[in-house]
Amino acid sequence: MPSIRDVAERAGVSITAVSRALNDYPDINADTKARILRVVEEMRYYPKASARSLVMNKSNIIGVYYPTRDGIGFQQPFIGTMLDIFKDEIGKLGYDLMILGNSTAPFDSFSLFERVKHREVDGVVLLGKTDETIKQLAESNVPLVGIDHFVTGPRCGSVTSENRRAVHDAVERLVRGGYQRIAFAHGPLDLPVAVERLQGFYSGMAAMGRAVERAWVVDGSFSLEGGVASAKALLACASMPDVVLCAADITAIGIMQEFFRSGISIPDDVSLVGFDDIAAASYVYPPLTTIRQDVNGLGKRAAQMMVDLIEGGSDAFPMHYVLPTEFIVRNSTRNM
Amino acid sequence: MGITLWDDMMKVNFPKDFVWGVASSSYQIEGGVNKDGRGSTIWDDFCAMPGVIADGSDGAVACDHYHRYREDFALMQSMGIKHYRFSLAWSRLYPDGDGELNQAGLTFYTRLLDALDEYGIEPMVTLYHWDLPSALQARGGWANRETAYAFARYAKAVFAFFGHRVRRFITHNEPWCTAYLGHGIGIHAPGIRNHAQMLDVAHHLMLSHGLAVQAYRAAGFAGEIGITLNLNQVYPETERAEDILAAERIGVFHNGWFLDPILKGSYSSLFGEVFGKMPAAIQEGDLEVIAQPIDFLGINYYSYSVVAHDENSAHAKTRNVTPHDRVTDMDWPILGQGLRDLLIDLHQTYGKVPLYITENGCAQIDRLEGDRVHDISRINYLSEHFAALSDALLQGVPLLGYYAWTFMDNFEWGYGYTKTFGLVYVDWATQTRIPKDSAFWYAELLRSFDH
């Protein structure tokens, strides 16, 4: 095998220069470095790891766990955008991502924790719903960050929007804007964020002294189909609400489609408010009034938190960030 | 330092036909040194020299495997072991190393192979595991080029006897030890300290390997042939150029000395710098013979080194700075990750040659408590190294199998019976075999691969 000296001779530089080029040190001319690396490749010189690599024991890979079986997965617009931002931010900090599959053969008999250990990831980011498998991981010393998703444990952190407050404030705003009959299309209630948003609806209604009409609280299931089903449920009621507040934009869009088919005009007959502010919210007609989550802030905060948890080692404290939301008025609501 | 231990899900990285076995060698286990016409070897002679073996012992009886091989194979079978690497004692077949065949020796190994068949155990046969017939040493041993030709004749005969029933042959075991320990610092047989001779011996060992591979090819067998080298994973202490170069020199000393001629057909460009001179024994065409394509490379891995440049050191201007925070009873530093890095480096540097781990294991202090030996540190050692195999396989290294060193405690060369590497404990007074906890652990692992 060639020696580092052979490489230096062929490239016409010192062996120190070769070492600098191989180790990506800054104090070397870019052209010289390129020439050295070309020779390294030509000679099939394979630099061996130094003892330093033995003590680092870091893969610089973050596992992404998003256990969905709904067939939508990363096409879920909000999740996709957030992961993209997280990827860019954690990439700047020197990490790559590995997407962990749902537990399938040959891994069926192994817990998420065992798989995370096996893959030697430095930390795990959780999206979507929590389940029993996450518990063991959260109790371990593996750095864990939940996005849109509260997790607790010795080395856990989470980043969420202020879901409850956001919906509470939106209800107040709608009532002050003259809306009398408010319906709510909630998300899957095994998701903590969906529960928080529903709680925000109840607390907002209570704060404004309004009674909740039971038939107007429908399941929008964070999906287009859920929106269609919600609209049908509302249409079957004895009377219609004057505004439907949705826990997700995608649900609002489903409702919009069904209302259109039924000849119901938005916002003249019924107004609509979404949650998330996905890209489609401003493409649909009429453009959707919505509660915007700070998807940029969520992704960036989560990335920084992850690196803090990893690099802080045992000194890292569990942390939880709550990011504010913004009410974006478009044309699916009347003048308020 | 992070240590990754074996976990069962790593099994998914192992191919279905991955070979799991155990290894041994003739002089360390057979005993029966005067039985049925066996000729004397350099290890019989070396052990007779005063003060060379730690406990003054020898391999005259050892594990008495010569008489107990059937019960040893039965024990292997009970542990689910289906592959066994062992060596032939050259001097049982040819008492003088050359010339007349000893029929009784041939009968012994024929019956031994029959017994392996009977117990469903597949052999991997090493032709030379250090027990050179004394008669050849009298004519200069490995320092004499003629020994390489005698070895080729012996190899050719073995292929004729057993080539139809043994699928895997290894020409030499750890020629580095024969050269350096045997002829450089003289702590192994034949106990010579002669630097120039050491270089020639290494060259002749490799030449004999190449000749044996040629003989095997000429005979047209369908099996595999390779060589086993003891390799040490060497790390530079820092990324500084002088430390990288220091690590490359020590890498040539431990590994490249043999790897480069055998796999590349040339000595390393650093050879002169490391050894002071080139081997005088090199003749025109030798390197072509040495670099015969092999079917696999056998690797014996035990430990690693971290080295730094040291202008004042006589040993290739390097200083050994390997941490000794974790060591075996041989005082060898433990690093499973070193095996992973070694396998990946070999694959990157020398290309696609298939690999077997032909030895790996550790000496630990073993105590019999009741009828058990609780050798948890051996289990940890193996566990850490199996995790390394998994990693290497995951990264695409063509690793075909693993043979644990060793099946049972035995004669550990210069250490006599004071250092024990076995999965099975041997009570020397009664020759009773007692599986250690590591044997049960290994057996369980092998069983779990079966379903």
PDB file of C-alpha atoms in Angstrom, chain A residues 1-6 15-17 19-20 22-23 25 44-55 57 106-107 110-111 114-120, chain B residues 1-2 4 7-10 12-13 233 235-241 244-245 248 260 264 269-270 273 304 306 335 337 341 344-345 348-350 390-391 394:
ATOM      1  CA  MET A   1       0.000   0.000   0.000  1.00  0.00           C
ATOM      2  CA  PRO A   2       1.184   3.548  -0.651  1.00  0.00           C
ATOM      3  CA  SER A   3       2.530   5.581   2.236  1.00  0.00           C
ATOM      4  CA  ILE A   4       1.656   9.183   3.004  1.00  0.00           C
ATOM      5  CA  ARG A   5       5.193   9.943   1.810  1.00  0.00           C
ATOM      6  CA  ASP A   6       4.461   8.422  -1.619  1.00  0.00           C
ATOM      7  CA  ILE A  15       3.832  15.166   4.063  1.00  0.00           C
ATOM      8  CA  THR A  16       2.552  17.806   6.472  1.00  0.00           C
ATOM      9  CA  ALA A  17       0.603  19.327   3.592  1.00  0.00           C
ATOM     10  CA  SER A  19      -1.918  15.490   6.397  1.00  0.00           C
ATOM     11  CA  ARG A  20      -3.491  18.977   6.412  1.00  0.00           C
ATOM     12  CA  LEU A  22      -6.662  14.873   4.531  1.00  0.00           C
ATOM     13  CA  ASN A  23      -7.753  16.305   7.836  1.00  0.00           C
ATOM     14  CA  TYR A  25      -7.385  21.820   8.144  1.00  0.00           C
ATOM     15  CA  ARG A  44      -5.797   4.696  -3.686  1.00  0.00           C
ATOM     16  CA  TYR A  45      -4.198   5.947  -0.514  1.00  0.00           C
ATOM     17  CA  TYR A  46      -6.505   5.200   2.349  1.00  0.00           C
ATOM     18  CA  PRO A  47      -5.838   7.332   5.410  1.00  0.00           C
ATOM     19  CA  LYS A  48      -6.362   5.423   8.618  1.00  0.00           C
ATOM     20  CA  ALA A  49      -8.297   6.885  11.503  1.00  0.00           C
ATOM     21  CA  SER A  50      -6.265   8.438  14.280  1.00  0.00           C
ATOM     22  CA  ALA A  51      -6.564   7.590  17.952  1.00  0.00           C
ATOM     23  CA  ARG A  52      -8.727  10.681  18.337  1.00  0.00           C
ATOM     24  CA  SER A  53     -11.523   8.933  16.485  1.00  0.00           C
ATOM     25  CA  LEU A  54     -11.415   6.193  19.107  1.00  0.00           C
ATOM     26  CA  VAL A  55     -12.476   8.492  21.892  1.00  0.00           C
ATOM     27  CA  ASN A  57     -17.576   7.730  19.592  1.00  0.00           C
ATOM     28  CA  PRO A 106     -36.615  -8.393  10.702  1.00  0.00           C
ATOM     29  CA  PHE A 107     -36.890  -5.826  13.486  1.00  0.00           C
ATOM     30  CA  PHE A 110     -36.786  -5.289  18.827  1.00  0.00           C
ATOM     31  CA  SER A 111     -37.831  -2.188  20.672  1.00  0.00           C
ATOM     32  CA  GLU A 114     -32.669  -1.345  20.884  1.00  0.00           C
ATOM     33  CA  ARG A 115     -32.793  -0.209  17.283  1.00  0.00           C
ATOM     34  CA  VAL A 116     -31.613   3.268  18.181  1.00  0.00           C
ATOM     35  CA  LYS A 117     -28.678   1.754  20.081  1.00  0.00           C
ATOM     36  CA  HIS A 118     -27.959  -0.570  17.192  1.00  0.00           C
ATOM     37  CA  ARG A 119     -27.847   2.229  14.617  1.00  0.00           C
ATOM     38  CA  GLU A 120     -25.541   4.261  16.832  1.00  0.00           C
TER      39      GLU A 120
ATOM     40  CA  MET B   1     -14.281   5.373  25.048  1.00  0.00           C
ATOM     41  CA  GLY B   2     -17.519   3.950  23.732  1.00  0.00           C
ATOM     42  CA  THR B   4     -20.477  -1.433  21.624  1.00  0.00           C
ATOM     43  CA  ASP B   7     -26.962  -7.375  20.688  1.00  0.00           C
ATOM     44  CA  ASP B   8     -29.171  -9.932  19.040  1.00  0.00           C
ATOM     45  CA  MET B   9     -30.488  -7.654  16.351  1.00  0.00           C
ATOM     46  CA  MET B  10     -26.986  -7.473  14.874  1.00  0.00           C
ATOM     47  CA  VAL B  12     -29.515  -9.384  10.602  1.00  0.00           C
ATOM     48  CA  ASN B  13     -26.124  -8.249   9.279  1.00  0.00           C
ATOM     49  CA  GLN B 233      -4.787  -2.353  14.024  1.00  0.00           C
ATOM     50  CA  TYR B 235      -3.627   4.155  14.954  1.00  0.00           C
ATOM     51  CA  PRO B 236      -1.533   7.336  14.878  1.00  0.00           C
ATOM     52  CA  GLU B 237      -1.848   9.230  18.151  1.00  0.00           C
ATOM     53  CA  THR B 238      -2.701  12.455  16.327  1.00  0.00           C
ATOM     54  CA  GLU B 239      -3.337  13.602  12.754  1.00  0.00           C
ATOM     55  CA  ARG B 240       0.114  15.186  12.559  1.00  0.00           C
ATOM     56  CA  ALA B 241       2.062  13.997   9.525  1.00  0.00           C
ATOM     57  CA  ILE B 244       0.707   9.242  10.551  1.00  0.00           C
ATOM     58  CA  LEU B 245       4.045   8.189   9.122  1.00  0.00           C
ATOM     59  CA  GLU B 248       2.453   3.573   8.713  1.00  0.00           C
ATOM     60  CA  ASP B 260       1.990  -6.373   0.700  1.00  0.00           C
ATOM     61  CA  LYS B 264       0.204  -6.856  -3.907  1.00  0.00           C
ATOM     62  CA  SER B 269       8.087   1.420   0.041  1.00  0.00           C
ATOM     63  CA  LEU B 270       8.705   1.900   3.770  1.00  0.00           C
ATOM     64  CA  GLU B 273      13.099   2.382   6.625  1.00  0.00           C
ATOM     65  CA  TYR B 304      -4.406  -2.765  18.589  1.00  0.00           C
ATOM     66  CA  VAL B 306      -1.583   3.656  19.142  1.00  0.00           C
ATOM     67  CA  LEU B 335     -10.483  -2.773  21.433  1.00  0.00           C
ATOM     68  CA  GLN B 337     -13.593  -1.364  17.288  1.00  0.00           C
ATOM     69  CA  ASP B 341     -11.472  -0.673  11.537  1.00  0.00           C
ATOM     70  CA  ILE B 344     -12.642  -2.024   6.717  1.00  0.00           C
ATOM     71  CA  ASP B 345      -9.073  -0.793   6.156  1.00  0.00           C
ATOM     72  CA  GLN B 348     -10.274  -0.556   1.269  1.00  0.00           C
ATOM     73  CA  THR B 349      -6.553  -1.124   0.831  1.00  0.00           C
ATOM     74  CA  TYR B 350      -6.320  -4.615  -0.628  1.00  0.00           C
ATOM     75  CA  SER B 390     -21.554  -6.856  12.522  1.00  0.00           C
ATOM     76  CA  ASP B 391     -20.389  -3.331  11.796  1.00  0.00           C
ATOM     77  CA  LEU B 394     -22.897  -3.750   7.445  1.00  0.00           C
TER      78      LEU B 394
END
